[in-house]
C-alpha cells in the first residue's frame, strides 16, 4: 500500500474515530479492515462529481465482506474531500446504475502502461458520506 493511502487511513481514524488495520499482503483485494468493515481506498489527483469503481472490484468487495459478516466500504480521497461509499448498503442502487466502459491503464502503479477497456460504475458523490479535509 502506498503512503498516501496509509495517511488516509490515519486521517479516518483521527476524523471519525474508526481504526483500521492495514492489509500486509500487497495483493489483497482490499486495503484495510476492522471487525465491521473491509475497505478499498483510492486517491485521485482530480475531483469529479462521480467516482469510478470497477465492476469486478465492487462485486469482489461485496462478496468478501458478506463472507466475513462485514460491510464493504469504498473510500475515495481527492482535492475536495474524502468520500465514503458503503457498497453493502447501496448495492441495490448500484446494480441499477448504467455500466460504463472507460479506457484506463491496466495497472495504475506502472508507468507507460497499456490501456484497456474497464467496466465501471460511476458512483455519484451524493451516494457517499463526505468528510471534509479540514481538521
PDB file of C-alpha atoms in Angstrom:
ATOM      1  CA  UNK A   1       0.000   0.000   0.000  1.00  0.00           C
ATOM      2  CA  UNK A   2       1.248   3.455  -0.853  1.00  0.00           C
ATOM      3  CA  UNK A   3       1.979   6.078   1.782  1.00  0.00           C
ATOM      4  CA  UNK A   4      -0.902   8.280   0.614  1.00  0.00           C
ATOM      5  CA  UNK A   5      -3.421   5.512   1.316  1.00  0.00           C
ATOM      6  CA  UNK A   6      -1.858   4.926   4.744  1.00  0.00           C
ATOM      7  CA  UNK A   7      -2.205   8.635   5.517  1.00  0.00           C
ATOM      8  CA  UNK A   8      -5.855   8.482   4.505  1.00  0.00           C
ATOM      9  CA  UNK A   9      -6.473   5.545   6.843  1.00  0.00           C
ATOM     10  CA  UNK A  10      -4.891   7.538   9.690  1.00  0.00           C
ATOM     11  CA  UNK A  11      -6.994  10.558   8.734  1.00  0.00           C
ATOM     12  CA  UNK A  12     -10.157   8.447   9.011  1.00  0.00           C
ATOM     13  CA  UNK A  13      -9.134   7.301  12.470  1.00  0.00           C
ATOM     14  CA  UNK A  14      -8.457  10.869  13.594  1.00  0.00           C
ATOM     15  CA  UNK A  15     -11.512  12.401  11.919  1.00  0.00           C
ATOM     16  CA  UNK A  16     -14.246   9.817  12.558  1.00  0.00           C
ATOM     17  CA  UNK A  17     -12.668   7.626  15.220  1.00  0.00           C
ATOM     18  CA  UNK A  18     -12.692   4.356  13.308  1.00  0.00           C
ATOM     19  CA  UNK A  19      -9.471   2.382  13.411  1.00  0.00           C
ATOM     20  CA  UNK A  20      -8.485   0.111  10.536  1.00  0.00           C
ATOM     21  CA  UNK A  21      -5.756  -2.485  10.215  1.00  0.00           C
ATOM     22  CA  UNK A  22      -3.756  -2.122   7.031  1.00  0.00           C
ATOM     23  CA  UNK A  23      -3.500  -5.280   4.929  1.00  0.00           C
ATOM     24  CA  UNK A  24       0.067  -6.530   4.792  1.00  0.00           C
ATOM     25  CA  UNK A  25      -0.468  -8.578   1.617  1.00  0.00           C
ATOM     26  CA  UNK A  26       0.125  -6.277  -1.355  1.00  0.00           C
ATOM     27  CA  UNK A  27      -2.162  -8.500  -3.463  1.00  0.00           C
ATOM     28  CA  UNK A  28      -5.086  -8.342  -1.049  1.00  0.00           C
ATOM     29  CA  UNK A  29      -8.376  -7.464  -2.782  1.00  0.00           C
ATOM     30  CA  UNK A  30      -8.873  -4.687  -0.200  1.00  0.00           C
ATOM     31  CA  UNK A  31      -6.585  -2.244   1.595  1.00  0.00           C
ATOM     32  CA  UNK A  32      -7.710  -2.274   5.224  1.00  0.00           C
ATOM     33  CA  UNK A  33     -10.205  -3.829   7.593  1.00  0.00           C
ATOM     34  CA  UNK A  34     -11.591  -3.913  11.112  1.00  0.00           C
ATOM     35  CA  UNK A  35     -14.226  -6.011  12.863  1.00  0.00           C
ATOM     36  CA  UNK A  36     -17.064  -4.357  10.910  1.00  0.00           C
ATOM     37  CA  UNK A  37     -15.649  -3.345   7.529  1.00  0.00           C
ATOM     38  CA  UNK A  38     -13.332  -4.151   4.670  1.00  0.00           C
ATOM     39  CA  UNK A  39     -12.064  -1.047   2.903  1.00  0.00           C
ATOM     40  CA  UNK A  40     -10.774  -0.249  -0.562  1.00  0.00           C
ATOM     41  CA  UNK A  41      -9.007   3.113  -0.832  1.00  0.00           C
ATOM     42  CA  UNK A  42      -8.330   5.246  -3.894  1.00  0.00           C
ATOM     43  CA  UNK A  43      -6.558   8.585  -4.061  1.00  0.00           C
ATOM     44  CA  UNK A  44      -7.371  10.756  -7.064  1.00  0.00           C
ATOM     45  CA  UNK A  45      -5.411  13.764  -8.274  1.00  0.00           C
ATOM     46  CA  UNK A  46      -8.546  15.435  -9.637  1.00  0.00           C
ATOM     47  CA  UNK A  47     -12.042  15.823  -8.274  1.00  0.00           C
ATOM     48  CA  UNK A  48     -15.109  14.621 -10.169  1.00  0.00           C
ATOM     49  CA  UNK A  49     -18.850  14.562  -9.430  1.00  0.00           C
ATOM     50  CA  UNK A  50     -18.763  10.784  -9.710  1.00  0.00           C
ATOM     51  CA  UNK A  51     -16.233   8.200  -8.546  1.00  0.00           C
ATOM     52  CA  UNK A  52     -15.421   5.223 -10.754  1.00  0.00           C
ATOM     53  CA  UNK A  53     -15.298   1.717  -9.312  1.00  0.00           C
ATOM     54  CA  UNK A  54     -14.624  -1.296 -11.480  1.00  0.00           C
ATOM     55  CA  UNK A  55     -17.470  -3.797 -11.537  1.00  0.00           C
ATOM     56  CA  UNK A  56     -15.157  -6.660 -10.617  1.00  0.00           C
ATOM     57  CA  UNK A  57     -13.754  -4.693  -7.653  1.00  0.00           C
ATOM     58  CA  UNK A  58     -17.225  -3.754  -6.444  1.00  0.00           C
ATOM     59  CA  UNK A  59     -18.563  -7.308  -6.661  1.00  0.00           C
ATOM     60  CA  UNK A  60     -15.453  -8.816  -5.046  1.00  0.00           C
ATOM     61  CA  UNK A  61     -15.608  -6.411  -2.121  1.00  0.00           C
ATOM     62  CA  UNK A  62     -19.296  -7.117  -1.547  1.00  0.00           C
ATOM     63  CA  UNK A  63     -18.775 -10.886  -1.645  1.00  0.00           C
ATOM     64  CA  UNK A  64     -15.718 -10.887   0.614  1.00  0.00           C
ATOM     65  CA  UNK A  65     -17.471  -8.633   3.115  1.00  0.00           C
ATOM     66  CA  UNK A  66     -20.534 -10.872   3.110  1.00  0.00           C
ATOM     67  CA  UNK A  67     -18.371 -13.963   3.603  1.00  0.00           C
ATOM     68  CA  UNK A  68     -16.870 -12.391   6.735  1.00  0.00           C
ATOM     69  CA  UNK A  69     -20.111 -10.806   8.006  1.00  0.00           C
ATOM     70  CA  UNK A  70     -18.748  -7.309   7.368  1.00  0.00           C
ATOM     71  CA  UNK A  71     -19.648  -4.350   5.182  1.00  0.00           C
ATOM     72  CA  UNK A  72     -17.700  -3.260   2.104  1.00  0.00           C
ATOM     73  CA  UNK A  73     -16.554   0.344   2.093  1.00  0.00           C
ATOM     74  CA  UNK A  74     -15.038   2.239  -0.855  1.00  0.00           C
ATOM     75  CA  UNK A  75     -13.127   5.373   0.151  1.00  0.00           C
ATOM     76  CA  UNK A  76     -12.016   7.939  -2.405  1.00  0.00           C
ATOM     77  CA  UNK A  77      -9.847  10.894  -1.455  1.00  0.00           C
ATOM     78  CA  UNK A  78      -9.483  13.825  -3.816  1.00  0.00           C
ATOM     79  CA  UNK A  79      -8.858  17.571  -3.716  1.00  0.00           C
ATOM     80  CA  UNK A  80     -12.343  18.309  -2.353  1.00  0.00           C
ATOM     81  CA  UNK A  81     -12.541  15.781   0.457  1.00  0.00           C
ATOM     82  CA  UNK A  82     -12.878  12.147   1.364  1.00  0.00           C
ATOM     83  CA  UNK A  83     -15.900  10.252   0.069  1.00  0.00           C
ATOM     84  CA  UNK A  84     -17.007   7.103   1.889  1.00  0.00           C
ATOM     85  CA  UNK A  85     -19.305   4.770  -0.045  1.00  0.00           C
ATOM     86  CA  UNK A  86     -20.983   1.931   1.835  1.00  0.00           C
ATOM     87  CA  UNK A  87     -21.188  -0.553  -1.019  1.00  0.00           C
ATOM     88  CA  UNK A  88     -23.010  -3.153   1.048  1.00  0.00           C
ATOM     89  CA  UNK A  89     -25.839  -0.806   1.986  1.00  0.00           C
ATOM     90  CA  UNK A  90     -26.067   0.713  -1.513  1.00  0.00           C
ATOM     91  CA  UNK A  91     -25.709  -2.430  -3.633  1.00  0.00           C
ATOM     92  CA  UNK A  92     -29.341  -2.437  -4.821  1.00  0.00           C
ATOM     93  CA  UNK A  93     -28.968   1.138  -6.076  1.00  0.00           C
ATOM     94  CA  UNK A  94     -25.573   0.400  -7.605  1.00  0.00           C
ATOM     95  CA  UNK A  95     -26.864  -2.607  -9.543  1.00  0.00           C
ATOM     96  CA  UNK A  96     -29.494  -0.366 -11.186  1.00  0.00           C
ATOM     97  CA  UNK A  97     -26.821   2.007 -12.466  1.00  0.00           C
ATOM     98  CA  UNK A  98     -25.587   2.112 -16.038  1.00  0.00           C
ATOM     99  CA  UNK A  99     -22.380   0.174 -16.676  1.00  0.00           C
ATOM    100  CA  UNK A 100     -19.829   2.329 -18.458  1.00  0.00           C
ATOM    101  CA  UNK A 101     -16.752   1.319 -20.420  1.00  0.00           C
ATOM    102  CA  UNK A 102     -13.684   3.505 -19.886  1.00  0.00           C
ATOM    103  CA  UNK A 103     -10.235   3.090 -21.392  1.00  0.00           C
ATOM    104  CA  UNK A 104      -7.866   3.073 -18.410  1.00  0.00           C
ATOM    105  CA  UNK A 105      -4.343   1.872 -17.613  1.00  0.00           C
ATOM    106  CA  UNK A 106      -4.115  -1.866 -16.999  1.00  0.00           C
ATOM    107  CA  UNK A 107      -2.390  -1.096 -13.678  1.00  0.00           C
ATOM    108  CA  UNK A 108      -2.174   2.365 -12.199  1.00  0.00           C
ATOM    109  CA  UNK A 109       1.112   1.681 -10.387  1.00  0.00           C
ATOM    110  CA  UNK A 110       3.138   1.187 -13.570  1.00  0.00           C
ATOM    111  CA  UNK A 111       4.471   3.844 -15.938  1.00  0.00           C
ATOM    112  CA  UNK A 112       3.979   3.568 -19.710  1.00  0.00           C
ATOM    113  CA  UNK A 113       1.166   1.152 -19.096  1.00  0.00           C
ATOM    114  CA  UNK A 114      -1.080  -0.139 -21.845  1.00  0.00           C
ATOM    115  CA  UNK A 115      -4.704   0.966 -21.688  1.00  0.00           C
ATOM    116  CA  UNK A 116      -7.599  -1.446 -21.709  1.00  0.00           C
ATOM    117  CA  UNK A 117     -11.362  -1.166 -21.501  1.00  0.00           C
ATOM    118  CA  UNK A 118     -12.577  -1.305 -17.920  1.00  0.00           C
ATOM    119  CA  UNK A 119     -16.184  -1.746 -16.949  1.00  0.00           C
ATOM    120  CA  UNK A 120     -17.170   0.652 -14.184  1.00  0.00           C
ATOM    121  CA  UNK A 121     -19.981   2.115 -12.182  1.00  0.00           C
ATOM    122  CA  UNK A 122     -19.797   5.883 -11.800  1.00  0.00           C
ATOM    123  CA  UNK A 123     -20.872   6.391  -8.198  1.00  0.00           C
ATOM    124  CA  UNK A 124     -22.382   9.845  -7.632  1.00  0.00           C
ATOM    125  CA  UNK A 125     -20.833  11.813  -4.777  1.00  0.00           C
ATOM    126  CA  UNK A 126     -24.300  12.169  -3.232  1.00  0.00           C
ATOM    127  CA  UNK A 127     -24.257   8.388  -2.630  1.00  0.00           C
ATOM    128  CA  UNK A 128     -21.340   8.844  -0.231  1.00  0.00           C
ATOM    129  CA  UNK A 129     -20.693  10.385   3.118  1.00  0.00           C
ATOM    130  CA  UNK A 130     -18.307  13.264   2.512  1.00  0.00           C
ATOM    131  CA  UNK A 131     -15.692  14.040   5.117  1.00  0.00           C
ATOM    132  CA  UNK A 132     -14.073  17.458   4.963  1.00  0.00           C
ATOM    133  CA  UNK A 133     -10.313  17.688   4.609  1.00  0.00           C
ATOM    134  CA  UNK A 134     -10.252  20.471   7.183  1.00  0.00           C
ATOM    135  CA  UNK A 135      -9.178  19.183  10.566  1.00  0.00           C
TER     136      UNK A 135
END
